[in-house]
Short mmCIF file of C-alpha atoms in Angstrom, two decimals:
data_model
loop_
_atom_site.label_atom_id
_atom_site.label_comp_id
_atom_site.label_asym_id
_atom_site.label_seq_id
_atom_site.Cartn_x
_atom_site.Cartn_y
_atom_site.Cartn_z
CA UNK K 17 8.53 -28.55 7.59
CA UNK K 18 6.60 -26.51 8.70
CA UNK K 19 9.29 -25.12 11.99
CA UNK K 20 12.16 -25.10 9.48
CA UNK K 21 10.40 -22.23 7.88
CA UNK K 22 9.25 -20.84 10.66
CA UNK K 23 12.96 -20.60 11.77
CA UNK K 24 13.42 -19.15 8.51
CA UNK K 25 11.93 -16.12 9.25
CA UNK K 26 13.10 -15.54 13.01
CA UNK K 27 16.58 -15.34 11.53
CA UNK K 28 15.48 -12.87 8.72
CA UNK K 29 14.26 -11.36 11.52
CA UNK K 30 16.68 -11.23 13.92
CA UNK K 31 19.56 -10.35 11.09
CA UNK K 32 17.25 -7.13 10.14
CA UNK K 33 17.05 -6.51 13.76
CA UNK K 34 21.53 -6.29 13.95
CA UNK K 35 21.63 -4.21 11.38
CA UNK K 36 19.42 -1.84 12.32
CA UNK K 37 21.39 -1.55 15.99
CA UNK K 38 24.45 -0.95 13.75
CA UNK K 39 22.56 1.86 12.15
CA UNK K 40 21.66 3.07 15.18
CA UNK K 41 25.19 2.84 16.16
CA UNK K 42 26.31 4.89 13.37
CA UNK K 43 23.26 7.78 13.68
CA UNK K 44 23.93 8.20 17.17
CA UNK K 45 27.99 8.76 16.81
CA UNK K 46 27.06 11.57 15.00
CA UNK K 47 24.06 13.13 17.17
CA UNK K 48 21.65 12.27 14.14
CA UNK K 49 17.70 11.92 15.41
CA UNK K 50 16.22 9.70 12.36
CA UNK K 51 12.55 9.19 11.82
CA UNK K 52 11.07 6.42 10.01
CA UNK K 53 8.26 8.26 7.86
CA UNK K 54 5.76 5.38 6.56
CA UNK K 55 2.31 5.20 4.59
CA UNK K 56 0.07 3.96 2.09
CA UNK K 57 0.53 5.15 -1.93
CA UNK K 58 -0.60 8.75 -2.21
CA UNK K 59 -1.37 9.60 1.76
CA UNK K 60 0.61 13.31 1.46
CA UNK K 61 4.28 11.91 2.73
CA UNK K 62 6.31 14.09 0.28
CA UNK K 63 4.38 17.14 0.48
CA UNK K 64 4.10 16.53 3.93
CA UNK K 65 7.86 16.65 3.88
CA UNK K 66 8.08 19.71 1.08
CA UNK K 67 6.00 21.58 4.19
CA UNK K 68 7.66 21.05 7.24
CA UNK K 69 11.25 21.05 5.86
CA UNK K 70 11.34 24.48 4.80
CA UNK K 71 10.95 26.02 8.69
CA UNK K 72 13.18 23.95 10.66
CA UNK K 73 14.98 26.73 11.55
CA UNK K 74 18.89 25.59 12.24
CA UNK K 75 18.12 22.28 12.69
CA UNK K 76 20.10 20.72 9.61
CA UNK K 77 17.98 18.06 8.45
CA UNK K 78 18.75 15.80 5.02
CA UNK K 79 15.86 13.04 3.63
CA UNK K 80 16.60 9.22 2.59
CA UNK K 81 13.97 8.61 -0.09
CA UNK K 82 12.62 4.93 -0.33
CA UNK K 83 11.18 4.12 -4.04
CA UNK K 84 10.63 1.04 -5.89
CA UNK K 85 12.25 2.86 -8.87
CA UNK K 86 12.36 6.27 -10.04
CA UNK K 87 13.05 9.40 -8.37
CA UNK K 88 9.88 11.49 -8.52
CA UNK K 89 9.86 11.98 -4.78
CA UNK K 90 13.34 13.05 -4.76
CA UNK K 91 13.25 15.84 -7.59
CA UNK K 92 10.39 17.38 -5.68
CA UNK K 93 12.31 17.65 -2.31
CA UNK K 94 15.27 18.96 -4.22
CA UNK K 95 14.13 22.90 -4.17
CA UNK K 96 13.81 22.44 -0.64
CA UNK K 97 17.67 21.86 -1.31
CA UNK K 98 18.38 19.65 1.75
CA UNK K 99 20.54 16.64 1.09
CA UNK K 100 18.24 13.93 -0.11
CA UNK K 101 19.36 9.97 -1.09
CA UNK K 102 17.71 7.92 -3.17
CA UNK K 103 16.85 4.41 -2.10
CA UNK K 104 15.29 2.47 -4.63
CA UNK K 105 14.36 -0.69 -3.66
CA UNK K 106 13.88 -2.48 -7.51
CA UNK K 107 17.18 -4.70 -7.75
CA UNK K 108 14.80 -6.79 -5.04
CA UNK K 109 12.46 -9.83 -6.36
CA UNK K 110 10.21 -7.80 -8.72
CA UNK K 111 10.68 -4.40 -6.81
CA UNK K 112 10.34 -4.61 -2.83
CA UNK K 113 7.22 -3.51 -0.81
CA UNK K 114 9.19 -1.89 1.88
CA UNK K 115 13.24 -0.73 3.66
CA UNK K 116 14.69 -3.12 5.69
CA UNK K 117 17.64 -1.61 8.02
CA UNK K 118 20.26 -3.63 5.42
CA UNK K 119 18.42 -1.90 2.08
CA UNK K 120 19.05 1.81 5.01
CA UNK K 121 22.96 0.25 6.19
CA UNK K 122 23.96 0.13 2.04
CA UNK K 123 22.41 4.08 1.69
CA UNK K 124 24.79 5.45 4.38
CA UNK K 125 28.25 5.65 2.88
CA UNK K 126 26.34 8.08 0.79
CA UNK K 127 24.25 10.50 3.38
CA UNK K 128 26.51 13.50 4.90
CA UNK K 129 26.10 12.37 8.15
CA UNK K 130 28.34 14.43 9.62
CA UNK K 131 26.29 17.50 8.20
CA UNK K 132 22.65 16.18 9.81
CA UNK K 133 21.20 16.50 12.70
CA UNK K 134 18.33 15.12 12.00
CA UNK K 135 17.34 12.25 9.12
CA UNK K 136 13.80 12.13 7.46
CA UNK K 137 13.14 8.14 5.79
CA UNK K 138 10.41 8.19 3.65
CA UNK K 139 9.49 4.41 3.39
CA UNK K 140 7.70 2.79 0.56
CA UNK K 141 4.10 4.15 0.38
CA UNK K 142 2.63 0.12 2.55
CA UNK K 143 0.73 -0.12 5.10
CA UNK K 144 2.24 -3.47 5.96
CA UNK K 145 5.74 -4.80 5.41
CA UNK K 146 7.76 -1.75 6.10
CA UNK K 147 5.64 -1.71 9.55
CA UNK K 148 7.57 -5.03 10.51
CA UNK K 149 11.29 -3.46 9.60
CA UNK K 150 13.52 -1.78 12.64
CA UNK K 151 16.07 0.23 10.48
CA UNK K 152 17.73 2.08 13.33
CA UNK K 153 15.18 5.24 13.57
CA UNK K 154 14.53 7.08 17.28
CA UNK K 155 10.99 7.39 16.39
CA UNK K 156 7.66 6.07 13.54
CA UNK K 157 5.19 8.66 12.14
CA UNK K 158 2.71 7.08 9.99
CA UNK K 159 0.24 9.80 7.83
CA UNK K 160 -2.76 8.42 7.31
CA UNK K 161 -5.08 10.08 4.72
CA UNK K 162 -8.76 10.19 6.15
CA UNK K 163 -9.66 9.24 1.91
CA UNK K 164 -8.01 6.43 2.75
CA UNK K 165 -11.84 5.84 5.18
CA UNK K 166 -12.05 4.78 9.53
CA UNK K 167 -10.99 0.99 9.03
CA UNK K 168 -7.69 1.10 8.35
CA UNK K 169 -6.16 1.39 11.87
CA UNK K 170 -8.39 -1.88 12.44
CA UNK K 171 -7.33 -3.73 8.90
CA UNK K 172 -3.61 -2.46 9.42
CA UNK K 173 -3.26 -2.85 13.02
CA UNK K 174 0.90 -3.47 13.57
CA UNK K 175 1.67 -0.36 11.52
CA UNK K 176 -0.63 1.60 13.66
CA UNK K 177 0.49 -0.13 17.10
CA UNK K 178 4.17 0.59 16.00
CA UNK K 179 4.11 4.26 14.52
CA UNK K 180 5.09 7.16 18.09
CA UNK K 181 2.67 9.24 15.97
CA UNK K 182 -0.33 9.49 13.65
CA UNK K 183 -0.48 12.39 11.19
CA UNK K 184 -3.88 12.37 10.06
CA UNK K 185 -3.86 14.38 6.82
CA UNK K 186 -5.71 16.15 4.13
CA UNK K 187 -8.70 17.45 6.34
CA UNK K 188 -8.96 20.23 4.53
CA UNK K 189 -10.72 17.22 2.58
CA UNK K 190 -12.97 16.81 5.17
CA UNK K 191 -15.92 18.32 4.26
CA UNK K 192 -16.29 16.22 0.81
CA UNK K 193 -16.24 12.92 2.62
CA UNK K 194 -17.95 10.39 4.77
CA UNK K 195 -15.45 9.72 6.89
CA UNK K 196 -16.64 9.63 10.16
CA UNK K 197 -13.45 11.05 12.51
CA UNK K 198 -14.51 9.74 15.67
CA UNK K 199 -15.00 6.44 13.87
CA UNK K 200 -10.91 6.24 13.11
CA UNK K 201 -9.98 8.00 16.74
CA UNK K 202 -12.11 4.97 17.74
CA UNK K 203 -10.72 1.98 15.95
CA UNK K 204 -7.09 4.08 16.21
CA UNK K 205 -7.60 4.00 19.75
CA UNK K 206 -8.51 0.31 20.00
CA UNK K 207 -5.18 -0.87 17.83
CA UNK K 208 -2.93 1.61 19.39
CA UNK K 209 -4.59 3.56 23.28
CA UNK K 210 -3.26 6.43 23.38
CA UNK K 211 -0.81 7.12 20.29
CA UNK K 212 -0.17 10.69 19.33
CA UNK K 213 -2.32 12.01 17.02
CA UNK K 214 -2.09 15.18 14.93
CA UNK K 215 -5.22 16.52 12.42
CA UNK K 216 -3.39 18.05 9.49
CA UNK K 217 -3.97 19.44 5.85
CA UNK K 218 0.34 19.37 3.87
CA UNK K 219 -2.15 21.10 1.21
CA UNK K 220 -3.03 24.15 2.69
CA UNK K 221 -0.52 23.68 5.36
CA UNK K 222 -2.87 23.61 9.10
CA UNK K 223 -1.78 21.60 11.37
CA UNK K 224 1.85 21.56 10.10
CA UNK K 225 4.20 23.63 12.90
CA UNK K 226 2.38 21.27 15.02
CA UNK K 227 4.81 17.71 13.56
CA UNK K 228 6.73 20.67 12.75
CA UNK K 229 7.60 20.98 16.79
CA UNK K 230 7.15 17.56 17.49
CA UNK K 231 9.94 16.80 14.90
CA UNK K 232 12.49 19.42 16.83
CA UNK K 233 11.54 17.61 20.36
CA UNK K 234 12.33 14.41 18.61
CA UNK K 235 15.42 15.67 17.99
CA UNK K 236 16.76 16.12 21.38
CA UNK K 237 16.01 13.63 23.84
CA UNK K 238 14.38 14.42 26.74
CA UNK P 19 25.66 -16.64 -2.91
CA UNK P 20 23.91 -14.03 -4.97
CA UNK P 21 23.25 -16.54 -7.93
CA UNK P 22 21.93 -18.71 -5.49
CA UNK P 23 19.22 -16.47 -4.06
CA UNK P 24 18.05 -15.22 -7.23
CA UNK P 25 17.46 -18.71 -8.01
CA UNK P 26 15.19 -19.21 -4.72
CA UNK P 27 13.24 -16.75 -6.56
CA UNK P 28 12.43 -17.90 -9.38
CA UNK P 29 11.96 -21.21 -7.85
CA UNK P 30 9.06 -19.47 -5.53
CA UNK P 31 7.80 -17.56 -8.93
CA UNK P 32 7.61 -20.65 -11.05
CA UNK P 33 5.52 -22.79 -8.20
CA UNK P 34 3.17 -19.71 -7.58
CA UNK P 35 2.72 -20.07 -11.93
CA UNK P 36 2.11 -24.05 -11.36
CA UNK P 37 -0.22 -22.92 -8.91
CA UNK P 38 -2.55 -20.80 -10.61
CA UNK P 39 -2.58 -22.73 -13.47
CA UNK P 40 -4.41 -25.10 -11.02
CA UNK P 41 -6.28 -23.14 -9.91
CA UNK P 42 -7.04 -21.86 -12.86
CA UNK P 43 -7.97 -25.60 -14.63
CA UNK P 44 -10.30 -25.55 -11.83
CA UNK P 45 -11.87 -22.09 -12.28
CA UNK P 46 -12.66 -23.38 -16.32
CA UNK P 47 -14.19 -26.91 -15.42
CA UNK P 48 -16.65 -24.23 -12.76
CA UNK P 49 -16.97 -22.94 -15.81
CA UNK P 50 -16.28 -19.74 -13.94
CA UNK P 51 -14.83 -15.77 -14.98
CA UNK P 52 -11.87 -14.38 -12.49
CA UNK P 53 -10.86 -11.08 -11.55
CA UNK P 54 -8.23 -9.65 -9.32
CA UNK P 55 -9.27 -6.53 -7.87
CA UNK P 56 -6.31 -4.91 -6.65
CA UNK P 57 -5.60 -1.26 -5.45
CA UNK P 58 -3.38 0.71 -2.27
CA UNK P 59 -4.63 0.67 0.93
CA UNK P 60 -8.40 2.75 1.35
CA UNK P 61 -8.88 3.56 -2.70
CA UNK P 62 -11.90 2.15 -3.24
CA UNK P 63 -12.61 -1.60 -4.13
CA UNK P 64 -15.20 -2.93 -1.56
CA UNK P 65 -17.10 0.62 -2.07
CA UNK P 66 -17.19 -0.29 -5.78
CA UNK P 67 -18.15 -3.96 -4.85
CA UNK P 68 -20.77 -2.70 -2.70
CA UNK P 69 -22.58 -0.39 -5.36
CA UNK P 70 -21.34 -3.42 -8.76
CA UNK P 71 -22.71 -6.62 -6.85
CA UNK P 72 -26.46 -5.82 -6.51
CA UNK P 73 -26.93 -5.01 -10.13
CA UNK P 74 -25.20 -8.10 -12.33
CA UNK P 75 -28.40 -9.84 -13.23
CA UNK P 76 -28.25 -13.03 -13.61
CA UNK P 77 -24.91 -13.94 -13.33
CA UNK P 78 -24.14 -15.56 -10.18
CA UNK P 79 -20.80 -13.31 -8.39
CA UNK P 80 -19.70 -14.52 -5.52
CA UNK P 81 -16.47 -12.62 -3.53
CA UNK P 82 -13.13 -13.94 -2.31
CA UNK P 83 -11.98 -10.97 0.12
CA UNK P 84 -8.44 -10.97 1.55
CA UNK P 85 -6.98 -9.17 4.20
CA UNK P 86 -3.91 -9.55 6.62
CA UNK P 87 -6.69 -10.18 9.29
CA UNK P 88 -10.44 -8.63 10.16
CA UNK P 89 -13.38 -9.29 7.84
CA UNK P 90 -13.78 -5.56 8.05
CA UNK P 91 -14.95 -5.87 3.82
CA UNK P 92 -16.85 -9.49 4.47
CA UNK P 93 -18.81 -7.25 6.67
CA UNK P 94 -19.43 -5.07 4.24
CA UNK P 95 -20.55 -7.23 1.57
CA UNK P 96 -22.99 -9.32 3.62
CA UNK P 97 -25.69 -7.74 2.80
CA UNK P 98 -25.47 -8.00 -1.11
CA UNK P 99 -25.94 -11.67 -0.73
CA UNK P 100 -23.82 -12.40 -2.25
CA UNK P 101 -20.87 -15.93 -1.85
CA UNK P 102 -18.39 -14.07 0.36
CA UNK P 103 -14.96 -16.18 1.18
CA UNK P 104 -12.59 -14.71 4.31
CA UNK P 105 -8.90 -15.68 3.58
CA UNK P 106 -6.69 -13.57 5.97
CA UNK P 107 -3.04 -13.42 5.65
CA UNK P 108 -1.91 -13.15 9.09
CA UNK P 109 -0.56 -16.67 10.23
CA UNK P 110 1.98 -15.56 7.36
CA UNK P 111 4.96 -13.48 8.39
CA UNK P 112 3.26 -10.54 10.05
CA UNK P 113 0.83 -10.81 7.92
CA UNK P 114 1.25 -11.04 4.10
CA UNK P 115 1.37 -8.02 2.08
CA UNK P 116 -0.18 -9.41 -0.80
CA UNK P 117 -2.42 -13.36 -2.10
CA UNK P 118 -1.00 -15.06 -4.15
CA UNK P 119 -1.99 -18.52 -6.33
CA UNK P 120 -1.79 -20.79 -3.26
CA UNK P 121 -3.23 -18.71 -0.61
CA UNK P 122 -6.57 -18.55 -3.11
CA UNK P 123 -5.94 -22.47 -3.42
CA UNK P 124 -6.29 -22.60 0.09
CA UNK P 125 -9.57 -21.12 0.03
CA UNK P 126 -11.41 -23.04 -3.11
CA UNK P 127 -12.83 -25.48 -0.96
CA UNK P 128 -14.59 -23.13 0.72
CA UNK P 129 -16.19 -21.30 -2.09
CA UNK P 130 -18.97 -22.49 -3.99
CA UNK P 131 -17.59 -23.23 -7.08
CA UNK P 132 -20.57 -25.14 -8.50
CA UNK P 133 -23.03 -21.94 -7.42
CA UNK P 134 -20.04 -19.21 -9.39
CA UNK P 135 -20.09 -17.62 -13.22
CA UNK P 136 -17.89 -14.67 -11.87
CA UNK P 137 -15.00 -14.67 -8.90
CA UNK P 138 -14.01 -11.65 -8.10
CA UNK P 139 -11.30 -12.21 -5.43
CA UNK P 140 -10.48 -8.56 -3.78
CA UNK P 141 -6.89 -8.61 -2.77
CA UNK P 142 -4.74 -7.03 0.24
CA UNK P 143 -4.36 -2.78 -0.50
CA UNK P 144 -0.81 -3.04 -2.08
CA UNK P 145 0.37 -1.52 -5.10
CA UNK P 146 3.98 -3.11 -4.91
CA UNK P 147 3.88 -7.13 -4.36
CA UNK P 148 0.18 -8.18 -5.72
CA UNK P 149 0.91 -7.12 -9.12
CA UNK P 150 3.49 -9.93 -9.13
CA UNK P 151 1.32 -12.87 -7.97
CA UNK P 152 -1.07 -14.58 -10.62
CA UNK P 153 -3.23 -16.41 -9.17
CA UNK P 154 -4.95 -18.33 -11.88
CA UNK P 155 -6.85 -14.95 -12.70
CA UNK P 156 -8.92 -13.79 -16.56
CA UNK P 157 -8.38 -10.09 -15.62
CA UNK P 158 -6.40 -7.75 -13.60
CA UNK P 159 -8.39 -4.52 -12.57
CA UNK P 160 -6.27 -1.95 -10.46
CA UNK P 161 -8.72 0.88 -9.14
CA UNK P 162 -6.44 4.33 -8.34
CA UNK P 163 -7.69 6.92 -6.68
CA UNK P 164 -7.67 10.54 -7.74
CA UNK P 165 -6.73 11.68 -4.26
CA UNK P 166 -3.63 9.18 -4.09
CA UNK P 167 -1.74 11.98 -6.82
CA UNK P 168 -0.72 11.72 -10.98
CA UNK P 169 2.54 10.46 -10.20
CA UNK P 170 1.14 6.95 -8.87
CA UNK P 171 1.94 4.70 -12.75
CA UNK P 172 5.39 6.42 -12.56
CA UNK P 173 5.91 4.69 -9.05
CA UNK P 174 4.12 1.53 -9.10
CA UNK P 175 5.28 0.71 -12.88
CA UNK P 176 4.09 -3.16 -11.96
CA UNK P 177 1.02 -2.86 -11.04
CA UNK P 178 -0.01 -0.37 -13.54
CA UNK P 179 1.46 -2.74 -16.43
CA UNK P 180 -0.19 -5.69 -15.32
CA UNK P 181 -3.44 -5.18 -15.69
CA UNK P 182 -5.84 -5.29 -17.94
CA UNK P 183 -7.77 -1.90 -17.10
CA UNK P 184 -7.36 0.57 -14.70
CA UNK P 185 -10.38 2.17 -12.95
CA UNK P 186 -10.09 6.05 -11.81
CA UNK P 187 -11.90 6.56 -9.08
CA UNK P 188 -13.30 8.90 -5.89
CA UNK P 189 -13.51 11.58 -9.30
CA UNK P 190 -16.74 13.73 -7.59
CA UNK P 191 -13.56 14.69 -5.48
CA UNK P 192 -11.45 16.29 -8.61
CA UNK P 193 -12.87 19.31 -7.13
CA UNK P 194 -11.21 19.45 -4.63
CA UNK P 195 -8.37 18.05 -5.33
CA UNK P 196 -5.25 19.55 -7.71
CA UNK P 197 -5.23 16.38 -9.48
CA UNK P 198 -3.90 16.67 -13.08
CA UNK P 199 -6.38 14.44 -15.22
CA UNK P 200 -3.95 15.10 -17.95
CA UNK P 201 -1.41 14.06 -16.49
CA UNK P 202 -2.06 10.81 -14.62
CA UNK P 203 -3.03 9.40 -18.09
CA UNK P 204 0.43 10.96 -19.62
CA UNK P 205 1.80 8.98 -16.74
CA UNK P 206 -0.47 5.87 -17.25
CA UNK P 207 0.19 5.63 -20.62
CA UNK P 208 3.76 5.69 -20.33
CA UNK P 209 4.08 2.70 -18.55
CA UNK P 210 0.99 0.81 -20.44
CA UNK P 211 -0.24 2.75 -23.12
CA UNK P 212 -3.72 2.14 -24.66
CA UNK P 213 -4.58 0.70 -21.28
CA UNK P 214 -8.38 0.78 -20.39
CA UNK P 215 -9.19 3.39 -18.37
CA UNK P 216 -12.94 4.19 -16.77
CA UNK P 217 -13.85 7.72 -14.78
CA UNK P 218 -15.86 6.28 -11.84
CA UNK P 219 -17.08 8.00 -8.21
CA UNK P 220 -18.29 4.30 -6.59
CA UNK P 221 -19.51 6.84 -4.10
CA UNK P 222 -22.09 8.70 -6.13
CA UNK P 223 -22.36 5.76 -8.80
CA UNK P 224 -21.14 8.18 -11.68
CA UNK P 225 -19.39 5.59 -14.52
CA UNK P 226 -20.20 2.48 -12.17
CA UNK P 227 -22.60 1.47 -15.08
CA UNK P 228 -19.30 0.71 -17.43
CA UNK P 229 -17.57 -1.35 -14.77
CA UNK P 230 -20.72 -4.07 -14.11
CA UNK P 231 -20.26 -4.14 -18.37
CA UNK P 232 -17.03 -4.54 -18.50
CA UNK P 233 -17.46 -7.89 -15.63
CA UNK P 234 -20.06 -9.13 -17.52
CA UNK P 235 -17.56 -9.01 -20.30
CA UNK P 236 -15.04 -10.83 -19.19
CA UNK P 237 -18.14 -13.39 -17.61
CA UNK P 238 -17.87 -14.61 -21.51
CA UNK P 239 -14.97 -15.04 -23.55
CA UNK P 240 -15.02 -13.63 -26.74
#
């Protein structure tokens, strides 16, 4: 019985990877770079996008907004005049806690792929399951707020291990927290040695320019 | 095919509820009150427990600590000299993002039920799936940090709807945030009208006494 169960799980991941490759082929056909943006709830993904999407020069960006339900983040981004597509996961089992490749695939017909150079997929706020599902992205960014504490890389290692960039957000609050940055960076390097990291305040704008430059560099592969 | 899938999900929830009732019977047999403590990652569940478990008078409390992996929170609570049982979810599919009734049941032999009046189950940090699985608890508490923003009840309604108490934590940071408490409470009342709520700073201790009194009242049913 146990072996059957494991096999089912592997099949599910295989199916996800197969569909992620199909997504990847479609993105390549349209010469689009795709970033999967992940974090815990309330870490500041949408505020970061509000800041950075204002100022991408001639790069045409769009957003695929993943939420359990509602369109609160998509509404916030609407004022930026970039194409935003809402993807709700609530037809699933009480609301899926992550996006998978098939959910993203189901949204592709609604995304103006011909008119984009960069697509940011804002995943559901969760530090566990989103890390398990590739969706066809070029790069994964996770936003970790300093208000969440220094231990998060150790407690959610897969999330921190499978991303290309860690945005350490809400640094404007550091004077008011007991957060020990050295301890956080030590934990981060324990699970993902040397991963790129940036210190940002999406609220004040500090460090956002570096994130913008990083996004633009994803767009044009070396 | 679609109908078969829905049926499997219902069966899984049925099985969970069956096992949750078995847990409940065991807790009742030992006259233990059980609280399921839930939140997003880093909202302050463990810090709140560190504060409140110091000062429960003659009530004998224990903790079941749910984490994807590691024992960081259990280690923090060890100094309080209450029984702490670690339950890791990582044998599951890349690490389960929640506790279910069967996971809790598997831990019962490790918990000194004869010596407890109150068991706090600290769930995995996640605002989606933990809300879907009853584990045999008397009451559900969710901790919502003001650093996460005012929109969380609207974005994760099931979590806010299925709890008996919302602890609004980190209020010491309010002077440094753009958080609009009225907007948060309006969102909370939209998804769970009139649910009990407390304003707390686990860091400074403000409001912790009220939470302690609430926990003690759960212990002795009316």
